[in-house]
Short mmCIF file of N, CA and C in Angstrom, two decimals:
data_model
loop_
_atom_site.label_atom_id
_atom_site.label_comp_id
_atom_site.label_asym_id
_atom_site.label_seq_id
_atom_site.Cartn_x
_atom_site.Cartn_y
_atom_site.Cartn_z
N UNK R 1 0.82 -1.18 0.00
CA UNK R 1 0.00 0.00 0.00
C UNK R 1 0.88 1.26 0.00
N UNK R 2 1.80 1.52 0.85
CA UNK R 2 2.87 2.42 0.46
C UNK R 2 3.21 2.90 -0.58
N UNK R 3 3.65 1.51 -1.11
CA UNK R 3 4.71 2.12 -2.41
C UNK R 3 3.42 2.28 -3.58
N UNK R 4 2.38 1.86 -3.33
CA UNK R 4 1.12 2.52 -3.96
C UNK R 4 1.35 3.90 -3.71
N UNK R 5 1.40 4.32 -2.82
CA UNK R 5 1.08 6.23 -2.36
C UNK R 5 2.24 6.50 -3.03
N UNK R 6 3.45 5.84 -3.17
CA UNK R 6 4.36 6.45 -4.10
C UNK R 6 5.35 6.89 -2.79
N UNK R 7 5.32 6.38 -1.37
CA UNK R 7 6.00 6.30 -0.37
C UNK R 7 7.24 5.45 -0.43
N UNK R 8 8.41 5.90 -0.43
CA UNK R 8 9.58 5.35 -0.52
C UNK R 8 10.40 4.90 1.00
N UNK R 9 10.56 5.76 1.65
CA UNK R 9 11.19 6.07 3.15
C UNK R 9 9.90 6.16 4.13
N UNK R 10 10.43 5.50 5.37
CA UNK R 10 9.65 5.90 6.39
C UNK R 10 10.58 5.84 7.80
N UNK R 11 9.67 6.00 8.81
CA UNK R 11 10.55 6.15 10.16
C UNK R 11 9.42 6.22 11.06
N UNK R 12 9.86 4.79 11.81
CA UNK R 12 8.78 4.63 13.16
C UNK R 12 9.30 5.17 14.28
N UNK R 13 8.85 6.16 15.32
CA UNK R 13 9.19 6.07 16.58
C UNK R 13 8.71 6.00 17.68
N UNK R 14 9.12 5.32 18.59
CA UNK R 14 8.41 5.28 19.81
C UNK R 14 7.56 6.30 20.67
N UNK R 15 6.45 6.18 20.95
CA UNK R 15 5.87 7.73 21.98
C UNK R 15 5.95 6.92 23.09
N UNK R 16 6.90 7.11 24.16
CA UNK R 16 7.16 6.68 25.38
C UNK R 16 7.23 7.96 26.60
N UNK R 17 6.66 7.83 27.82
CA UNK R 17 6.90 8.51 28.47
C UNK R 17 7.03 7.85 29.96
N UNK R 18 8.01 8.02 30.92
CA UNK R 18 8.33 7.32 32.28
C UNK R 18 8.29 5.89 31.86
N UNK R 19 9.23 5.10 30.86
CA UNK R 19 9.29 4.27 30.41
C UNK R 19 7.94 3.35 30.21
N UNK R 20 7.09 3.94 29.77
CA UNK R 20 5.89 3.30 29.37
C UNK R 20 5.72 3.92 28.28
N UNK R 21 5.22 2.53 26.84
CA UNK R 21 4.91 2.56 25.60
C UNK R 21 3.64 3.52 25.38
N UNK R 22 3.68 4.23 24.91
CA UNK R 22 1.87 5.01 24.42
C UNK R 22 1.71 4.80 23.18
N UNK R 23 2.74 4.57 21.99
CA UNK R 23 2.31 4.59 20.65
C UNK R 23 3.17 4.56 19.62
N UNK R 24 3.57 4.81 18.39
CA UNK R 24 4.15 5.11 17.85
C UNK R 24 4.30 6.22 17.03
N UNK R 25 4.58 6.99 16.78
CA UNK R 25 5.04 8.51 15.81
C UNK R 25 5.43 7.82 14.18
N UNK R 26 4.73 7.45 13.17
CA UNK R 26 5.13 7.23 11.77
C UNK R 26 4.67 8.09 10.98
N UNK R 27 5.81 8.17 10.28
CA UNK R 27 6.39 9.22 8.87
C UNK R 27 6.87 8.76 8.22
N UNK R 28 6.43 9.49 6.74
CA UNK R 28 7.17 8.35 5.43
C UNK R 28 7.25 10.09 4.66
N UNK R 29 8.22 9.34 3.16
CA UNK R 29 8.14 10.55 2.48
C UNK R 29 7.98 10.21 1.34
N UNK R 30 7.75 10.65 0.10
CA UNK R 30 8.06 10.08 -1.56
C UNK R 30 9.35 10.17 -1.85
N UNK R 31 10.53 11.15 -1.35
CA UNK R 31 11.55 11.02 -1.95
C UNK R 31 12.33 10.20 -1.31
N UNK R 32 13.53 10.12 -2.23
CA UNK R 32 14.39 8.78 -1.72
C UNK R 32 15.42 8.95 -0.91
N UNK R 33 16.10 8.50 -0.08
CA UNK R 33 17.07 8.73 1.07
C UNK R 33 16.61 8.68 2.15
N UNK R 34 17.39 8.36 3.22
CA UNK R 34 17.20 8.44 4.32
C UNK R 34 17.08 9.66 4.95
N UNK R 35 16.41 9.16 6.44
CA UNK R 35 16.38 10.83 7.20
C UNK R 35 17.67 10.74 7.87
N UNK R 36 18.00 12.60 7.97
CA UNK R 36 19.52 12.36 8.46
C UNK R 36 19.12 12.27 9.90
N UNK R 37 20.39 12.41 10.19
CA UNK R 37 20.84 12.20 11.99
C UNK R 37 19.64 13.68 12.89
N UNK R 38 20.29 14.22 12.20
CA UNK R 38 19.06 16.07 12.55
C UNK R 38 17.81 15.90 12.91
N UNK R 39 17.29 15.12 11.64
CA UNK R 39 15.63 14.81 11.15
C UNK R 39 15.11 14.00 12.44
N UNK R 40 16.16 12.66 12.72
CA UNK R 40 15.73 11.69 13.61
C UNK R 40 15.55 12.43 15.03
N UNK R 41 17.01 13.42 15.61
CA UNK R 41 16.40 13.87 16.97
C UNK R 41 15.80 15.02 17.36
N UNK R 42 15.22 15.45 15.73
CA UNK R 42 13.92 16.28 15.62
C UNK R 42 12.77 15.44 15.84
N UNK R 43 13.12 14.53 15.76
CA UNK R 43 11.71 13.58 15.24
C UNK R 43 11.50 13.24 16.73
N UNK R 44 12.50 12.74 17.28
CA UNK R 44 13.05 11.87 18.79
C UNK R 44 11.90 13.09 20.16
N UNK R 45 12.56 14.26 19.82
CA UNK R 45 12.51 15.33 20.42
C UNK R 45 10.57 15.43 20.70
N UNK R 46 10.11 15.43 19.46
CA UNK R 46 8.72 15.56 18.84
C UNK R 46 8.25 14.69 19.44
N UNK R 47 8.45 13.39 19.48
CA UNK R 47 7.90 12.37 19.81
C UNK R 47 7.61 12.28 21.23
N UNK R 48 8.56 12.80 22.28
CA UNK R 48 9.15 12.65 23.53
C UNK R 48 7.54 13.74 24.09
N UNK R 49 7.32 15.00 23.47
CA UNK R 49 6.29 16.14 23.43
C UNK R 49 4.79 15.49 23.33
N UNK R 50 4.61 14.62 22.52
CA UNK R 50 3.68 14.45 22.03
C UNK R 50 3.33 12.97 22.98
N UNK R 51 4.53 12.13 23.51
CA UNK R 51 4.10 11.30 24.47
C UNK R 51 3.57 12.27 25.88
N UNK R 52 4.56 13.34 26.44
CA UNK R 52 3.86 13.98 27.60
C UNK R 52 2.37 14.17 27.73
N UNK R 53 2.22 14.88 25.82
CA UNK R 53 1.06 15.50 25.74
C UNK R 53 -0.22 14.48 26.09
N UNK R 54 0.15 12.94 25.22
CA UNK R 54 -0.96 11.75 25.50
C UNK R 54 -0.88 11.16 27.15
N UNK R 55 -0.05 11.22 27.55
CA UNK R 55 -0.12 10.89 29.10
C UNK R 55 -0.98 11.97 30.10
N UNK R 56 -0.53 13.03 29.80
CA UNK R 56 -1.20 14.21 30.42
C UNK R 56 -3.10 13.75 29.88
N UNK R 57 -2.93 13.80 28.61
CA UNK R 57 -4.34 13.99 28.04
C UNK R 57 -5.46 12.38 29.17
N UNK R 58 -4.36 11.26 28.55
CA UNK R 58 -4.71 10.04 29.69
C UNK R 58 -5.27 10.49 30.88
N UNK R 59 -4.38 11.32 31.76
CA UNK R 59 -4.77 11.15 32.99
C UNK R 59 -5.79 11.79 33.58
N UNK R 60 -6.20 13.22 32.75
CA UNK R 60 -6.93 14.17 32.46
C UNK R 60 -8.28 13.06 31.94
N UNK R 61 -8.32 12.09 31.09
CA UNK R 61 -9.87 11.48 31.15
C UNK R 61 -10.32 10.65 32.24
N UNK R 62 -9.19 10.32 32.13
CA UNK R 62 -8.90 9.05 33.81
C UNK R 62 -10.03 9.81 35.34
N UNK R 63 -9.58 11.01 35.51
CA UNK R 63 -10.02 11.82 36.55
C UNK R 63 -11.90 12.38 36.29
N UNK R 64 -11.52 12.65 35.25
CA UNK R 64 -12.78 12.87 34.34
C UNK R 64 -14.14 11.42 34.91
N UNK R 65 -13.46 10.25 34.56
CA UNK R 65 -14.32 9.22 34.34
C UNK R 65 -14.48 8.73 36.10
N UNK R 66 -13.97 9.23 36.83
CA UNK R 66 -13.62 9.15 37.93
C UNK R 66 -14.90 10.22 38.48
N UNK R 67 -14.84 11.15 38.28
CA UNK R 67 -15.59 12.33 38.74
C UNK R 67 -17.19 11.63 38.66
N UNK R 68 -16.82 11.28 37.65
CA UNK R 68 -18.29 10.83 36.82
C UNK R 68 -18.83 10.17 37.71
N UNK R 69 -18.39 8.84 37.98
CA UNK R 69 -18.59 8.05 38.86
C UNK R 69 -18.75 8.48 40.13
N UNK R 70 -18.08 9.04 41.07
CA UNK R 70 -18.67 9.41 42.32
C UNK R 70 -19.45 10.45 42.18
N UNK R 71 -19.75 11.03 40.95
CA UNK R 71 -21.05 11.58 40.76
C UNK R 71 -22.26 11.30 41.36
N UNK R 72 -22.24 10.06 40.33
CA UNK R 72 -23.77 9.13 40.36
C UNK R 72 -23.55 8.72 41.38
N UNK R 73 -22.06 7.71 42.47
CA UNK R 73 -22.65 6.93 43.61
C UNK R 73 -22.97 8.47 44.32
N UNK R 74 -22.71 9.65 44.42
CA UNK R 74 -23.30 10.69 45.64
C UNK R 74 -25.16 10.67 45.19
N UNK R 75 -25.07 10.57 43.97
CA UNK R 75 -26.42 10.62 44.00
C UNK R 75 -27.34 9.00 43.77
N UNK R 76 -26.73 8.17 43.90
CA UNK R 76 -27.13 6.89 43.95
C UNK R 76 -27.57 6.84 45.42
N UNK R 77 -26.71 7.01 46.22
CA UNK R 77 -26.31 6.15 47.52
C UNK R 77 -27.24 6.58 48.30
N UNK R 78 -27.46 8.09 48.49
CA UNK R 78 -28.55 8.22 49.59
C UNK R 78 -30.47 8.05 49.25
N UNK R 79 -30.57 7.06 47.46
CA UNK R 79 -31.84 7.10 47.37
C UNK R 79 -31.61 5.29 47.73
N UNK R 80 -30.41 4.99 47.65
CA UNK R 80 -29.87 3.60 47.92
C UNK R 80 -30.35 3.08 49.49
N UNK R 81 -29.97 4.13 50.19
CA UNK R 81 -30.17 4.04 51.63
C UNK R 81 -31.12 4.10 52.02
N UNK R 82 -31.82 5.12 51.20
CA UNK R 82 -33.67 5.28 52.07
C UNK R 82 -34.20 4.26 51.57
N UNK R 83 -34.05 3.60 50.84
CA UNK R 83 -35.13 2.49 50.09
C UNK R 83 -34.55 1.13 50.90
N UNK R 84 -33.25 1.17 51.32
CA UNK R 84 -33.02 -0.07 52.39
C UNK R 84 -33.16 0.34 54.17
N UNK R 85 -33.39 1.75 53.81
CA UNK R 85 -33.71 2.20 55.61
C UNK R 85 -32.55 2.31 56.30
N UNK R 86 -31.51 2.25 55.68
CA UNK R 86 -30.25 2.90 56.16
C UNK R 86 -29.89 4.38 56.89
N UNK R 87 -30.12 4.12 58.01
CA UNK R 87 -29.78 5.44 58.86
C UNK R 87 -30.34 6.74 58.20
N UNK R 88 -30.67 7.93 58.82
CA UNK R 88 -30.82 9.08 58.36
C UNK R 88 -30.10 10.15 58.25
N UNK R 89 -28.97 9.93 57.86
CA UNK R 89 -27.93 10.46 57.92
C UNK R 89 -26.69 10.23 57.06
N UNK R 90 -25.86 10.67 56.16
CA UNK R 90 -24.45 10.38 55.62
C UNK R 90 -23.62 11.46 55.87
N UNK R 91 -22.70 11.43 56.60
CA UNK R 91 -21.44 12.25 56.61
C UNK R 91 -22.46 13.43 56.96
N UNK R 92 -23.13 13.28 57.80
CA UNK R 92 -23.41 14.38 58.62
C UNK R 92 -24.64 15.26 57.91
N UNK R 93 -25.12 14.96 56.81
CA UNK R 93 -26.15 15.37 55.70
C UNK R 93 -27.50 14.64 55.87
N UNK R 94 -28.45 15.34 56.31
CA UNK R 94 -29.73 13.91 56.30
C UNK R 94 -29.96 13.60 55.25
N UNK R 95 -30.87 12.46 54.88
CA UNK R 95 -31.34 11.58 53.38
C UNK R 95 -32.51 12.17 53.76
N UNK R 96 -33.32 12.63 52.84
CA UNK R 96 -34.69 13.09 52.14
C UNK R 96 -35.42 11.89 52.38
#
């Protein structure tokens, strides 16, 4: 399929951050030659940015999906309680 696009060269790199894998960074080009030494720890550099950026972004939904959840149990729990007759009270708040 490449050399369909008329892709000659390419270059995989790792998106790693705190020695954990996130992905890979691939680039190809049509012309022929290799990338120099420059290109690669431009590329290296880029890659290193763009792993922070997906870890950050990770942990940022992580918290997100988290929120979510003790969302619903705050609003689960005390219609949870009155319907099993669980005390009138949570953390100092009465249940309705």
């Amino acid at each position: 399929m490449a050399v369909a696009e008329g892709l000659q060269q390419h270059c995989v790199i790792p998106l790693a951050n705190r020695g954990r894998a996130l992905g890979a960074l691939v680039l190809a080009r049509t012309t022929d030659g290799s990338f120099s030494p420059d290109e690669l720890e431009f590329l290296a550099q880029v890659s290193g940015q763009i792993a922070i950026a997906v870890r950050l972004l990770a942990s940022e939904l992580n918290v997100r999906r988290s929120s979510i959840k003790c969302a619903s149990w705050e609003f689960a729990c005390p219609v949870l309680l009155r319907k099993c007759g669980v005390g009138k009270k949570l953390n100092g708040n009465a249940i309705a």
